[in-house]
């Protein structure tokens, strides 16, 4: 590969690794050691195809990659495992999709209910009360007349005239806020540590967005960088035998810390 192609490949590898880590809570690198004893190739293993083999003595015995019958087994020291913290699993990290799964499911249920409502499958919008006595045939005929004259988008504004003592009662049920898009956006922002204005895109005050950006860089981006640095310095850099003084460090993203 040329220099430019190598730069693009390194950038793509870093972006994909970050996406796997954020989405699934886990990212896996497999370095290939060359004849000189240092890595000559670096492969990203898609998180959904990697399984951890527990060990009774060393915590992790190895990793299995791929799908049967083409699975490949790696020793524990052949894979660098990046993971986000998890309170429910010692081996695997928790990504934002798992953390938001219940909220996303609740939102989807709300969308299904709203769709059913507007398609008029959930409930009728009106109830006609015939105060004088009427048999089933009369009620069926009235329903048919109402459907024929009033149902349909192009018949909005039409009216229906009937004889007798009839009362029309609107069925105005309150729409619950459970699964409301605004509440879902707030939960996504909270779980991912993203400023709310970045998801809504409608903050009219620039000063507010700048303040939120600083907090986002300090409280979300910097901890992710530190987490990544620690694993790279613990597992990847020692493969090059550069001594104890060498370290991989990200640039500080905070403008106030530039000096």
mmCIF file with all atom_site columns, C-alpha atoms in Angstrom, residues 22-26 86 88-89 92-104 191:
data_model
loop_
_atom_site.group_PDB
_atom_site.id
_atom_site.type_symbol
_atom_site.label_atom_id
_atom_site.label_alt_id
_atom_site.label_comp_id
_atom_site.label_asym_id
_atom_site.label_entity_id
_atom_site.label_seq_id
_atom_site.pdbx_PDB_ins_code
_atom_site.Cartn_x
_atom_site.Cartn_y
_atom_site.Cartn_z
_atom_site.occupancy
_atom_site.B_iso_or_equiv
_atom_site.pdbx_formal_charge
_atom_site.auth_seq_id
_atom_site.auth_comp_id
_atom_site.auth_asym_id
_atom_site.auth_atom_id
_atom_site.pdbx_PDB_model_num
ATOM 1  C CA . UNK A 1 22  ? -19.615 1.972  21.261 1.00 0.00 ? 22  UNK A CA 1
ATOM 2  C CA . UNK A 1 23  ? -22.311 -0.169 19.676 1.00 0.00 ? 23  UNK A CA 1
ATOM 3  C CA . UNK A 1 24  ? -21.558 -3.540 21.277 1.00 0.00 ? 24  UNK A CA 1
ATOM 4  C CA . UNK A 1 25  ? -19.307 -2.623 24.200 1.00 0.00 ? 25  UNK A CA 1
ATOM 5  C CA . UNK A 1 26  ? -16.515 -4.799 22.765 1.00 0.00 ? 26  UNK A CA 1
ATOM 6  C CA . UNK A 1 86  ? -20.479 -3.640 32.438 1.00 0.00 ? 86  UNK A CA 1
ATOM 7  C CA . UNK A 1 88  ? -23.730 -7.571 34.581 1.00 0.00 ? 88  UNK A CA 1
ATOM 8  C CA . UNK A 1 89  ? -20.875 -9.453 32.871 1.00 0.00 ? 89  UNK A CA 1
ATOM 9  C CA . UNK A 1 92  ? -18.071 -8.774 27.906 1.00 0.00 ? 92  UNK A CA 1
ATOM 10 C CA . UNK A 1 93  ? -18.622 -5.021 27.938 1.00 0.00 ? 93  UNK A CA 1
ATOM 11 C CA . UNK A 1 94  ? -21.952 -3.252 27.569 1.00 0.00 ? 94  UNK A CA 1
ATOM 12 C CA . UNK A 1 95  ? -22.518 -1.032 24.541 1.00 0.00 ? 95  UNK A CA 1
ATOM 13 C CA . UNK A 1 96  ? -25.050 1.734  24.093 1.00 0.00 ? 96  UNK A CA 1
ATOM 14 C CA . UNK A 1 97  ? -27.449 -0.480 22.098 1.00 0.00 ? 97  UNK A CA 1
ATOM 15 C CA . UNK A 1 98  ? -27.799 -2.919 24.997 1.00 0.00 ? 98  UNK A CA 1
ATOM 16 C CA . UNK A 1 99  ? -28.097 -0.074 27.493 1.00 0.00 ? 99  UNK A CA 1
ATOM 17 C CA . UNK A 1 100 ? -30.840 1.560  25.398 1.00 0.00 ? 100 UNK A CA 1
ATOM 18 C CA . UNK A 1 101 ? -32.599 -1.621 24.317 1.00 0.00 ? 101 UNK A CA 1
ATOM 19 C CA . UNK A 1 102 ? -35.628 -1.213 26.600 1.00 0.00 ? 102 UNK A CA 1
ATOM 20 C CA . UNK A 1 103 ? -36.029 2.451  25.647 1.00 0.00 ? 103 UNK A CA 1
ATOM 21 C CA . UNK A 1 104 ? -35.812 1.662  21.931 1.00 0.00 ? 104 UNK A CA 1
ATOM 22 C CA . UNK A 1 191 ? -26.790 7.004  28.163 1.00 0.00 ? 191 UNK A CA 1
#
